[in-house]
Each structure stands twice: as structure tokens, then as C-alpha cells.
mmCIF file of C-alpha atoms and ligand atoms in Angstrom:
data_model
loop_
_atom_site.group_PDB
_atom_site.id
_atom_site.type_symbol
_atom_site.label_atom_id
_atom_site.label_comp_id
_atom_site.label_asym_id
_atom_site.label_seq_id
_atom_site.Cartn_x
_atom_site.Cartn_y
_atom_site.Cartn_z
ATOM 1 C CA UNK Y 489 -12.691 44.232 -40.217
ATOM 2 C CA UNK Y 490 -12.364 45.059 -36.398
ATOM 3 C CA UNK Y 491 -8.937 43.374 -35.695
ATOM 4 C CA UNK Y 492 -8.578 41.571 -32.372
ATOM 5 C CA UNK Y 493 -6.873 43.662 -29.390
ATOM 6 C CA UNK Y 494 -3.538 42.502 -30.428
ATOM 7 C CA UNK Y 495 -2.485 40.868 -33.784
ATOM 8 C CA UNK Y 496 -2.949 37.449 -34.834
ATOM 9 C CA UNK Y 497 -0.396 35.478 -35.837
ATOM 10 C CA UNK Y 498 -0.678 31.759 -35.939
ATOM 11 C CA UNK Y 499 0.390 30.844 -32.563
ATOM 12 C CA UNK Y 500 -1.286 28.273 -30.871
ATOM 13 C CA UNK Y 501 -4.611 30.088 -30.219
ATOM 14 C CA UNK Y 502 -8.030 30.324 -30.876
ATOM 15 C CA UNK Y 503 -10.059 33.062 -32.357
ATOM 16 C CA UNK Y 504 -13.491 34.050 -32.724
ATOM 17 C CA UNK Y 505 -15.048 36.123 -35.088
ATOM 18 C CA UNK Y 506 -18.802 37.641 -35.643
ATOM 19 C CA UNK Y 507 -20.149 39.136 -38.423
ATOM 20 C CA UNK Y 508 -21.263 42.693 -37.199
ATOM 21 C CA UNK Y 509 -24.248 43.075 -39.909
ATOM 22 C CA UNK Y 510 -25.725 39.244 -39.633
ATOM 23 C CA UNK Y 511 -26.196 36.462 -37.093
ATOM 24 C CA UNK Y 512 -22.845 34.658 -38.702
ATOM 25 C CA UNK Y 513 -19.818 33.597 -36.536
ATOM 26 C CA UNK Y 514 -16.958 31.256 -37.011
ATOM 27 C CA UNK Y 515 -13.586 30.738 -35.427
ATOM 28 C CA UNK Y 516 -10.279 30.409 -36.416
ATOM 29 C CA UNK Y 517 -7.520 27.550 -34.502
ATOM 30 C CA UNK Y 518 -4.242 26.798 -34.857
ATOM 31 C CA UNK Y 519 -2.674 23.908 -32.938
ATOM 32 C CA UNK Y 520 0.549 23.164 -34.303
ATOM 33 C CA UNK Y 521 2.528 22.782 -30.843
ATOM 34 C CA UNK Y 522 -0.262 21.465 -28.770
ATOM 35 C CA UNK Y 523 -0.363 18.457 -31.751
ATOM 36 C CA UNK Y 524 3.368 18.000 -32.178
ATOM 37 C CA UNK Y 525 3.555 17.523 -28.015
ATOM 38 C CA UNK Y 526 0.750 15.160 -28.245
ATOM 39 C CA UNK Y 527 1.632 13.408 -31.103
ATOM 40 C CA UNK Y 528 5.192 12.938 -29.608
ATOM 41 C CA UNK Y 529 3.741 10.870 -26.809
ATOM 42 C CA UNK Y 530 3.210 7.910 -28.631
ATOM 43 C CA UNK Y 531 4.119 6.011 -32.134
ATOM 44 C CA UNK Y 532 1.189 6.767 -33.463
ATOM 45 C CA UNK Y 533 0.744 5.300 -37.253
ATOM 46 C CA UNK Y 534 0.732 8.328 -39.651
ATOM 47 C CA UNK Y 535 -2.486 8.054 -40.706
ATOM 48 C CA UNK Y 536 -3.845 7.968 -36.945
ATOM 49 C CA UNK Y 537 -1.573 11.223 -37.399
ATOM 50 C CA UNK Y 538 -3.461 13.009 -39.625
ATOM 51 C CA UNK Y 539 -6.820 11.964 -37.900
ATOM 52 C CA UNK Y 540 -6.024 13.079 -34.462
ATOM 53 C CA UNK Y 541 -4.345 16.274 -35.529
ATOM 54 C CA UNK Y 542 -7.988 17.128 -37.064
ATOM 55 C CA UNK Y 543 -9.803 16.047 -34.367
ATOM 56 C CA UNK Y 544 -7.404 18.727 -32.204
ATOM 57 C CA UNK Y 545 -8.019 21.257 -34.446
ATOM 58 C CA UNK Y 546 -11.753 20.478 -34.346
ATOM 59 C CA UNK Y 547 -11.856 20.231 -30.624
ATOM 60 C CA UNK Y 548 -10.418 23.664 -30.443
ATOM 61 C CA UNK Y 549 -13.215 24.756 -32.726
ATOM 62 C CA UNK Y 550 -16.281 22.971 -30.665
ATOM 63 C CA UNK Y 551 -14.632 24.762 -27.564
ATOM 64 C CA UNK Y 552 -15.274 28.102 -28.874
ATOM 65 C CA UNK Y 553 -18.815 27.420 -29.277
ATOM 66 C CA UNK Y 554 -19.295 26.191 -25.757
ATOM 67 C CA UNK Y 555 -21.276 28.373 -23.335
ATOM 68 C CA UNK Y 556 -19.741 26.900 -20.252
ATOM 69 C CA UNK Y 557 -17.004 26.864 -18.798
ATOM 70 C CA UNK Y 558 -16.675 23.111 -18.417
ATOM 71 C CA UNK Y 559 -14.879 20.264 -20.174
ATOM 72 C CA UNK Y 560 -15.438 18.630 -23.784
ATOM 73 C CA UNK Y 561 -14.340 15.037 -24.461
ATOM 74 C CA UNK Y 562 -14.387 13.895 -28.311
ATOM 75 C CA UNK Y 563 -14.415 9.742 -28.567
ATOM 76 C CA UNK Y 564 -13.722 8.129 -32.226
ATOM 77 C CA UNK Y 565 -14.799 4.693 -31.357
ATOM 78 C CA UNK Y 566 -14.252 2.171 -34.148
ATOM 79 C CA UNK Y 567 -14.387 -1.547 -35.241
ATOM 80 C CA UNK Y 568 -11.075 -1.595 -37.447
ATOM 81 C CA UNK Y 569 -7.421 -0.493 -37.400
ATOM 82 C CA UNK Y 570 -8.579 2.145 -34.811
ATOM 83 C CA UNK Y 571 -10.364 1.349 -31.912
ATOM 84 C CA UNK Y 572 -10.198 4.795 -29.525
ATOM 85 C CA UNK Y 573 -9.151 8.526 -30.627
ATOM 86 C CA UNK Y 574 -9.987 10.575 -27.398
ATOM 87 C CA UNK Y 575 -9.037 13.926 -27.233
ATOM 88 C CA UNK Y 576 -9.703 16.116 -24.129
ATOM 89 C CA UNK Y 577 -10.011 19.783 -23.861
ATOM 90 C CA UNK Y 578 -11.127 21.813 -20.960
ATOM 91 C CA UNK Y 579 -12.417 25.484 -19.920
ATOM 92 C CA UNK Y 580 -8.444 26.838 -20.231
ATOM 93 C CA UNK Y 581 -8.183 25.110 -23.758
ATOM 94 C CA UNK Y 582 -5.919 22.531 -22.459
ATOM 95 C CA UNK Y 583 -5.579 20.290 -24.883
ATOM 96 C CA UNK Y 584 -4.696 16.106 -24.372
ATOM 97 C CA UNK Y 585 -5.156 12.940 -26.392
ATOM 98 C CA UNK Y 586 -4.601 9.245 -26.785
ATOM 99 C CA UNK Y 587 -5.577 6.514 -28.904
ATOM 100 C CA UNK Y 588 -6.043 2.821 -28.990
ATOM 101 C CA UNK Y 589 -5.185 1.088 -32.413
ATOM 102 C CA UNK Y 590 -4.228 -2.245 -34.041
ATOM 103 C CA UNK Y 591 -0.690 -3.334 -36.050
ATOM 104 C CA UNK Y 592 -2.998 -3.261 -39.290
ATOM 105 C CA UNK Y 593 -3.099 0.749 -38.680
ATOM 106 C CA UNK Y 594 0.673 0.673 -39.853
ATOM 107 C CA UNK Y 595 0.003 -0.484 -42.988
ATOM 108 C CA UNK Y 596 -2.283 2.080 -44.085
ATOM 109 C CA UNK Y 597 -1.640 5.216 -46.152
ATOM 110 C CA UNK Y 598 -1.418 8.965 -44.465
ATOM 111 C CA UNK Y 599 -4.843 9.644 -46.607
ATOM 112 C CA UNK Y 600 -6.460 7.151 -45.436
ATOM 113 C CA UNK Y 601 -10.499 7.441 -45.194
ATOM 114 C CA UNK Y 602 -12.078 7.181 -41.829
ATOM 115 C CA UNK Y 603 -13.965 4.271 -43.254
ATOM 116 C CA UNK Y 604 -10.274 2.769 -43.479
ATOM 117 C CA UNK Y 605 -9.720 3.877 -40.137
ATOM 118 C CA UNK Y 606 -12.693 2.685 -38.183
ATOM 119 C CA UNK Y 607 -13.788 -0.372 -40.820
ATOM 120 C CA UNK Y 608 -17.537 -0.846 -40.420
ATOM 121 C CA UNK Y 609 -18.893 3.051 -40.067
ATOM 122 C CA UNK Y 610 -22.456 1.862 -39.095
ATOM 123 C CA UNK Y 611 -21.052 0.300 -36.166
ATOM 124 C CA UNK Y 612 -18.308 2.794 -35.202
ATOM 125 C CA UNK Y 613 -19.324 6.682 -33.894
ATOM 126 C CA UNK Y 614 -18.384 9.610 -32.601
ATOM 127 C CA UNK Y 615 -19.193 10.979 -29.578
ATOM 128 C CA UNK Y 616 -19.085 14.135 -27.747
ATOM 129 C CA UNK Y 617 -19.728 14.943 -24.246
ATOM 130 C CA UNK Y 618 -20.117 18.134 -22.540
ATOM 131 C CA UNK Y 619 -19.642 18.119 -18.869
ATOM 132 C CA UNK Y 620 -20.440 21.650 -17.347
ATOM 133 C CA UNK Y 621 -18.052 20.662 -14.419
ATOM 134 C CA UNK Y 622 -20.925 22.481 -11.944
ATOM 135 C CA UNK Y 623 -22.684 19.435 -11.046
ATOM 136 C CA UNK Y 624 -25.136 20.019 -13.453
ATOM 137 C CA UNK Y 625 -25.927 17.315 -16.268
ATOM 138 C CA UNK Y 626 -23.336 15.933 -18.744
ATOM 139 C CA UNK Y 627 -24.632 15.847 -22.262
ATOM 140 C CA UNK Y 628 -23.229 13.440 -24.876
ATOM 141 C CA UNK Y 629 -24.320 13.913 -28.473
ATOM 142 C CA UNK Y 630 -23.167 10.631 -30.691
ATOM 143 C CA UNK Y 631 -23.259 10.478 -34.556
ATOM 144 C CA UNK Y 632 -22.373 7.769 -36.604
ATOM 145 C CA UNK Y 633 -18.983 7.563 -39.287
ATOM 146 C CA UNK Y 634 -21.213 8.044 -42.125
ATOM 147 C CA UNK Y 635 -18.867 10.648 -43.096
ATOM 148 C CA UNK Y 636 -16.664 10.895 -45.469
ATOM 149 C CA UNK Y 637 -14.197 13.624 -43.167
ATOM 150 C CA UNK Y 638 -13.537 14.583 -39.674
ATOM 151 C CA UNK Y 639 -15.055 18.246 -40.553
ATOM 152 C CA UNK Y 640 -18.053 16.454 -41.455
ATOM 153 C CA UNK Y 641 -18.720 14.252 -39.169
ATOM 154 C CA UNK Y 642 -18.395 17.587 -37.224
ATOM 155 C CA UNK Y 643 -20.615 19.630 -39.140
ATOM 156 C CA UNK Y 644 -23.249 16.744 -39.007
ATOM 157 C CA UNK Y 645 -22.997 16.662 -35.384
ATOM 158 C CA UNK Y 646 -23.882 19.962 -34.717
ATOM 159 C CA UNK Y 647 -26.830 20.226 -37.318
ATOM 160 C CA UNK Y 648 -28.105 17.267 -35.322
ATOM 161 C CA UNK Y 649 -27.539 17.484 -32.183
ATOM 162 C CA UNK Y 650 -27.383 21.543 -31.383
ATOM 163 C CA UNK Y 651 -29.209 22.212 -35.014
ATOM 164 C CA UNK Y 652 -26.720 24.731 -36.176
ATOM 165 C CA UNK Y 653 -25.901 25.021 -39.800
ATOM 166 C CA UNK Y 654 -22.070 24.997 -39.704
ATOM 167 C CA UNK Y 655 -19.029 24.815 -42.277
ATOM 168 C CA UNK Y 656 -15.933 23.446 -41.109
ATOM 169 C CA UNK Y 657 -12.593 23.359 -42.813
ATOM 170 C CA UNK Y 658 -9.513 21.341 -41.362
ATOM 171 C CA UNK Y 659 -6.024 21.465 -43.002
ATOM 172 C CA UNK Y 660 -3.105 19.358 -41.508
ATOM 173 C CA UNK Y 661 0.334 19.398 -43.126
ATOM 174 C CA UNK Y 662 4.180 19.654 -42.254
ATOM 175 C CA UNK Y 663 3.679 20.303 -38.695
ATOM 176 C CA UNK Y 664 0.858 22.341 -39.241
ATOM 177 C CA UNK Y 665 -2.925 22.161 -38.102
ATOM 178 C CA UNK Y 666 -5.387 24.566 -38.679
ATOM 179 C CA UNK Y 667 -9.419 24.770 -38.438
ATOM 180 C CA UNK Y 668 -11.694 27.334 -39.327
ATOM 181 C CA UNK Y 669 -15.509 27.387 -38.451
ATOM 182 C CA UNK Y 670 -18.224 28.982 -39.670
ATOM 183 C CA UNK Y 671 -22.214 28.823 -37.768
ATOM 184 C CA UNK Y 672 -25.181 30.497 -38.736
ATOM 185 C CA UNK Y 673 -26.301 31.603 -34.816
ATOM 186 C CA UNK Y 674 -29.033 30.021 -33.699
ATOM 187 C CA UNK Y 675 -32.167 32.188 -33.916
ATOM 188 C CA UNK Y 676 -30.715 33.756 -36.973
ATOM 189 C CA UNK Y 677 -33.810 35.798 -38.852
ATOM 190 C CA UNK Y 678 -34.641 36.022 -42.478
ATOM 191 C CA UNK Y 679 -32.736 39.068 -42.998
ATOM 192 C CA UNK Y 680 -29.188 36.819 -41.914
ATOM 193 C CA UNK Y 681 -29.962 34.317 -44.630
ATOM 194 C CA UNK Y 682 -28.480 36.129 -47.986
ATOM 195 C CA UNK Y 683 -25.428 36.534 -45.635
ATOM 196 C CA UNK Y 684 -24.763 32.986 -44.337
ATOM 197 C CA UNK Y 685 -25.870 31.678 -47.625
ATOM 198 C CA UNK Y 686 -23.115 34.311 -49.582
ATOM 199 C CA UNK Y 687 -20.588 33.307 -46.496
ATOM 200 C CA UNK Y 688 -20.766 29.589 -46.711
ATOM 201 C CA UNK Y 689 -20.392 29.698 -50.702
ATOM 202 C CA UNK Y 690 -17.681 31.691 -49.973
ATOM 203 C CA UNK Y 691 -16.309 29.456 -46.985
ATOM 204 C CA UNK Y 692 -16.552 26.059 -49.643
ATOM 205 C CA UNK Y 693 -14.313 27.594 -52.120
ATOM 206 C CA UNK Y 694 -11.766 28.062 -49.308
ATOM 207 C CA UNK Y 695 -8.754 25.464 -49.802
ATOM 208 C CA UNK Y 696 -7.156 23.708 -47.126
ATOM 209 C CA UNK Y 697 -3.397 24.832 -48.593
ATOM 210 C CA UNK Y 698 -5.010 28.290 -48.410
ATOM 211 C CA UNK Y 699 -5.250 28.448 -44.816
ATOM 212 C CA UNK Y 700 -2.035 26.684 -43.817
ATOM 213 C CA UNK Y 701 -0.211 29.025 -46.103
ATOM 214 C CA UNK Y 702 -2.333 32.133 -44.651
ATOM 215 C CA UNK Y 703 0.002 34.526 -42.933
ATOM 216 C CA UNK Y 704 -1.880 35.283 -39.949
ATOM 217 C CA UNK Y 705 -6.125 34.806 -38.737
ATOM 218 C CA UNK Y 706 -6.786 38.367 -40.161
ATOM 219 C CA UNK Y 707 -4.983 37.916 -43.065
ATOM 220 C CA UNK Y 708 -7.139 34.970 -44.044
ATOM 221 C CA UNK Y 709 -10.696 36.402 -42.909
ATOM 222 C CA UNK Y 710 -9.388 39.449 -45.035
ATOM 223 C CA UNK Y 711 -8.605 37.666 -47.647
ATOM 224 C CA UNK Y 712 -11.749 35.609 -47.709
ATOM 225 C CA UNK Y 713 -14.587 38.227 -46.913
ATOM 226 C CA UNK Y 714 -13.301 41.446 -47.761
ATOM 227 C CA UNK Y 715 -16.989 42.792 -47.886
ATOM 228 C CA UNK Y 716 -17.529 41.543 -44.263
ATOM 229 C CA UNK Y 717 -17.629 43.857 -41.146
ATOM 230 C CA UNK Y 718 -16.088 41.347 -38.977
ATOM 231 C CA UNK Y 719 -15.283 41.438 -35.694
ATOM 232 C CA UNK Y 720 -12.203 39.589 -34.314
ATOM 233 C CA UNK Y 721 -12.272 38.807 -30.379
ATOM 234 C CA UNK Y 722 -8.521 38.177 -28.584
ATOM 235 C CA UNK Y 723 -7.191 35.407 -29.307
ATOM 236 C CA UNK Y 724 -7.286 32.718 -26.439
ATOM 237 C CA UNK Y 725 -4.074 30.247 -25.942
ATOM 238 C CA UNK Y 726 -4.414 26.568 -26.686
ATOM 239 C CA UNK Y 727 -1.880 24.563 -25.092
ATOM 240 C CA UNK Y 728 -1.080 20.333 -24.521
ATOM 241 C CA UNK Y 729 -1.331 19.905 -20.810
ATOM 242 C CA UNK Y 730 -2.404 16.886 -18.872
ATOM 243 C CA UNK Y 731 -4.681 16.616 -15.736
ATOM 244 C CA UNK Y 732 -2.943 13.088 -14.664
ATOM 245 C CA UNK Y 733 -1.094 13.539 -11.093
ATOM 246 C CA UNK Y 734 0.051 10.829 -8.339
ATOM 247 C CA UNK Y 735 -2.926 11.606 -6.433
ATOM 248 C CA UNK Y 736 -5.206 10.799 -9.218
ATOM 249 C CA UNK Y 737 -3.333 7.557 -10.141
ATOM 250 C CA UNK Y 738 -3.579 6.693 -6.334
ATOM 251 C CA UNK Y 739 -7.329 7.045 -6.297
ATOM 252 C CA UNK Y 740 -7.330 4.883 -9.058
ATOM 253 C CA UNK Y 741 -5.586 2.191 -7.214
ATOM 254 C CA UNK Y 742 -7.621 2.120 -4.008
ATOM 255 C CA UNK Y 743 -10.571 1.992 -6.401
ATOM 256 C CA UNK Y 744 -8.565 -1.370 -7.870
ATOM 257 C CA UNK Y 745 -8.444 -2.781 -4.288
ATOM 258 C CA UNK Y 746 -5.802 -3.823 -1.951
ATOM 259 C CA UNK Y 747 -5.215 -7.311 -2.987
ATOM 260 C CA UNK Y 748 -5.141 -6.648 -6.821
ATOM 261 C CA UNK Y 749 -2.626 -4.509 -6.145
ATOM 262 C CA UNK Y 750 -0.553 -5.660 -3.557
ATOM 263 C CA UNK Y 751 -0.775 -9.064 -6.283
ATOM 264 C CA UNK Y 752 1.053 -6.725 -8.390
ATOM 265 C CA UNK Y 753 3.802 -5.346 -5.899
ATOM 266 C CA UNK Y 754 4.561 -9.053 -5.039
ATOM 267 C CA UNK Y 755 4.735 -10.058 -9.212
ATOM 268 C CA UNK Y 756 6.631 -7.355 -9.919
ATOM 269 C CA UNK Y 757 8.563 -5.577 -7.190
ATOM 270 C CA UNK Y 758 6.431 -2.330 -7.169
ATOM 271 C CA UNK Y 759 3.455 -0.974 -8.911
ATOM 272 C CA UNK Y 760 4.042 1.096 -12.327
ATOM 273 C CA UNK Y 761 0.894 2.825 -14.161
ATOM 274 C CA UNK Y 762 1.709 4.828 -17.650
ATOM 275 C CA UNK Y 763 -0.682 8.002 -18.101
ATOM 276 C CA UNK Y 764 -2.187 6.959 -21.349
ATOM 277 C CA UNK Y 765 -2.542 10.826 -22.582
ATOM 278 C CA UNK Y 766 1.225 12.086 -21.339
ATOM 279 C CA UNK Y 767 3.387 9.059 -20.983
ATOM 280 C CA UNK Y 768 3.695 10.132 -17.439
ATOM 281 C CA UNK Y 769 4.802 7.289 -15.295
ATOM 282 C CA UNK Y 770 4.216 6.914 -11.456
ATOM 283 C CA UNK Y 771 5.617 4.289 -9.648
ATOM 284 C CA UNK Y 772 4.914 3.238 -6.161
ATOM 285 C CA UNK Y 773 7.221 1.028 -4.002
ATOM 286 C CA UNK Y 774 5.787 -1.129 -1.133
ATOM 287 C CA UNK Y 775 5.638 1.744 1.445
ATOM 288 C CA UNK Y 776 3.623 3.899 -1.202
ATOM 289 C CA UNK Y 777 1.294 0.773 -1.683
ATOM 290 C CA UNK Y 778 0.904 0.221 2.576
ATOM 291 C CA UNK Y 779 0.184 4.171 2.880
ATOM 292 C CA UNK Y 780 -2.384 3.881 0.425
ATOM 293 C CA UNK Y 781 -4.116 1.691 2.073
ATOM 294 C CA UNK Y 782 -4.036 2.193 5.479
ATOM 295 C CA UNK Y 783 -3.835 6.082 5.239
ATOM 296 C CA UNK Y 784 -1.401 8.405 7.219
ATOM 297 C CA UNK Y 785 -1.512 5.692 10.515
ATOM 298 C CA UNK Y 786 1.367 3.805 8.060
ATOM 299 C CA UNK Y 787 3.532 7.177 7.495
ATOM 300 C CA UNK Y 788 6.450 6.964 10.124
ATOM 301 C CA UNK Y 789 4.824 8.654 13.334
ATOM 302 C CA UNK Y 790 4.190 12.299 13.361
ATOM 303 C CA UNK Y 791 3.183 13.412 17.159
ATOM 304 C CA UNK Y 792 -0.518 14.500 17.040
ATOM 305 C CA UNK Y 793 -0.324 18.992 16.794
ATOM 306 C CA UNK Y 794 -0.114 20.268 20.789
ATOM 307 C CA UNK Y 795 0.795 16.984 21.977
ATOM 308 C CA UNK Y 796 3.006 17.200 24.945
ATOM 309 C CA UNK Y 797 7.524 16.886 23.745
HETATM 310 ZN ZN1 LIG N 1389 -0.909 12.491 -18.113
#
């Protein structure tokens, strides 16, 4: 194997890997920080947990397959206990997430399936949208639940919707979130097919305790295809950080309208919005609320630049 330009521990990162002899690449993440900052936002029910640790770790692993630098958004909508898993990751692999869920969630067991999860899986989907950030066209690919896993419902998703064969492994415990990714490129030829088909039989037998207990990403490609030339690019950093700033909320406010929420100011003495992803709050006081509105004009006076002393 060609190791990366520096080694590869299990920080939070992302790898990619090619095979050098067959149109075969994969990628390796490992999001144990980014998920125990997220997860610390909010009292999230373990078996939401469990769920949206995957879906980070599978977020991660879409990212590396994008061609853009944009931004990829990954909605779980569903009809039971859960209602909303977002999770957000853009070009620098910053990571965020939220989630909307009912009391019944509580009550259900770490393991629980996603049919658990989302009740009725007809009805409930997952959807992914690609937004080049450019101008051009956002894409958004939707699947049902008709899955029995997060990696699947993954894996089914990009058969369908970019038609690339793909093996995906997630493996969550004690802290710990890993994903590892395996695509047969598109355009592949004949000649790739004994390799992919060798690689994926290979890539099924992996186990999920396998991976978390691996000690580094070239320990575990070793370990798993020693016969492989593979090539291991640097690893890139995944991290938790959210987009949400006071300007942002304030846009969001004059969007609301002045008299919805000066209505609030008088009800409640000033206007408090909660980022859903961070916990952030931003508060604004009655003089935050009139300079909204009307603009710098309600800023204490600032003489005009070069007007006369
Ligand atoms: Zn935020």
C-alpha cells in the first residue's frame, strides 16, 4: 500500500483510498469528536444517538465522493418517534446536526430499527441535496426507509440516484464512530470487475467491532486487502462547526416582519432565538429590534465621513 503523506491515526479525518490496478475506491472516516460536540447539544434519546452518529459518519463518507466544492445536506424525515435528523456538512468538512423527535423516542431501545425510528417507512425518506454553492443547480436525490440500516439506505441511494455500486460499513460504539466506503468508479471496464467483485466479498466479511478496534486507517486497509496496491490520499480534518451568526439570525427576523416581532419584544421583554444545530442563543433587546428595522438611521448619530466638526 502507498501510505498517505503522513500517518493515519484515527483522528477526526477523512481518507480516501484508490485501488492502483482497478477502477475501485473507498474512504475511510472517523468522527468521534465532531459527534460527541454535536451530540452534546441536545438530549437526544439514545437511540436517536446511534442514528445520527451514523448518519455523521455517512455524511463524511458522501463528502468524499463529491466533485464540488459545495455543501451536502442529509434529511431523515419520518412519521414516528423521529420526525427530522438533518445533518449538514460543507466543502471544509464542517460538520453540524439537529433533530426533531417525539417523548415516545425515549422509550425505545439503543438498537432500535429505523422502521422503529421513523414508523411507517413508505411514508418517511431520506433525502440528500447537493448544492454546488456556485449558483449552479441544487440536486436532491430522495429514497425511501425501505432499509433495514443507515449504510443501506446509503448504498441504495447511490446505486439509484448516481448508479454506483457501493458497500458501506458504519460502526458506532463507546464514543466511537467510524465509516468505511467502498465504490466501483463509474465507467469501471470489464477488466475492474474480478477486482470489485473480490473487494466487496472481502469488504462484507468486514465487522463493525473490527474497524472500531482498528489501530489506525492503514492498519485496517492492510489488514483487509493485503493483496491490494492501494493508494492512501492525506487525510482531510472533519470538525463540528456551525454557520449560525447574529447576522444570519437578524436576516431571519426582518424576513419574520416588524410587527411579529416587535409582538414578541412587547410579550416578552426582548427577542431570544436558539440555533437549532449549536444551542447558540442570540438575544436582541429593543434597540437591536428598532436598528433592525429601520437600519443604521436608528444607531445613535455618526456624522456623515468629511462632514464639516
Ligand atoms: Zn449554530
Amino acid at each position: 500500500m502507498t501510505p498517505a503523506p503522513h500517518s493515519t491515526g484515527f483522528a477526526d479525518a477523512l481518507s480516501r483510498f484508490v485501488f492502483e490496478q482497478a477502477a475501485v475506491r473507498g474512504a475511510v472516516a472517523s468522527v468521534d469528536g465532531a459527534c460527541r460536540e454535536i451530540l452534546a447539544s441536545h438530549p437526544y434519546p439514545p437511540a436517536l444517538r446511534r442514528v445520527l452518529a451514523e448518519l455523521l459518519a455517512a455524511t463524511a463518507l458522501l463528502a468524499s465522493t463529491l466533485k464540488f466544492k459545495g455543501a451536502l445536506g442529509v434529511q431523515l424525515q419520518g412519521t414516528g418517534p423521529v420526525r427530522l435528523l438533518v445533518v449538514e456538512c460543507d466543502a471544509e468538512l464542517n460538520l453540524r446536526a439537529t433533530a426533531q423527535w417525539k417523548a415516545a423516542a425515549d422509550d425505545l431501545p439503543s438498537d432500535a430499527s429505523l422502521a422503529m425510528l421513523a414508523g411507517d417507512v413508505a411514508k418517511s425518506r431520506l433525502a440528500i441535496t447537493l448544492d454546488p454553492k456556485d449558483g449552479g443547480p441544487i440536486y436532491q436525490g430522495v429514497v425511501a426507509l425501505e432499509a433495514s440500516s443507515i449504510a443501506a439506505l446509503f448504498e441504495h441511494y447511490l446505486a439509484t440516484s448516481e448508479q454506483i455500486d457501493s458497500r458501506m460499513l458504519l460502526a458506532v460504539a463507546d464514543n466511537r464512530v467510524r465509516g468505511l466506503l467502498l465504490q466501483r468508479l463509474p465507467g469501471a471496464a470489464a477488466a475492474d470487475d474480478a477486482t470489485w467483485e473480490r473487494a466487496s466479498a472481502q469488504f462484507i466479511r468486514i465487522s463493525p467491532q473490527s474497524v472500531l478496534a482498528a489501530a489506525g486507517v492503514e492498519a485496517l486497509l492492510g489488514t483487509n486487502f493485503p493483496d491490494d496496491d492501494l493508494r492512501l490520499f492525506a487525510a482531510r480534518r472533519v470538525q463540528f462547526r456551525c454557520r449560525c451568526s447574529a447576522d444570519k439570525v437578524a436576516r431571519v427576523l426582518r424576513m419574520l416582519g416588524r410587527t411579529e416581532v416587535e409582538s414578541i419584544l412587547v410579550e416578552q421583554g426582548l427577542v431570544g432565538v436558539t440555533c437549532e444545530f449549536c444551542n447558540r442563543h442570540y438575544t436582541f433587546v429593543a434597540d437591536d429590534v428598532r436598528a433592525l428595522f429601520d437600519g443604521p438611521a436608528a444607531l445613535p448619530a455618526v456624522p456623515p465621513a468629511g462632514a464639516a466638526h
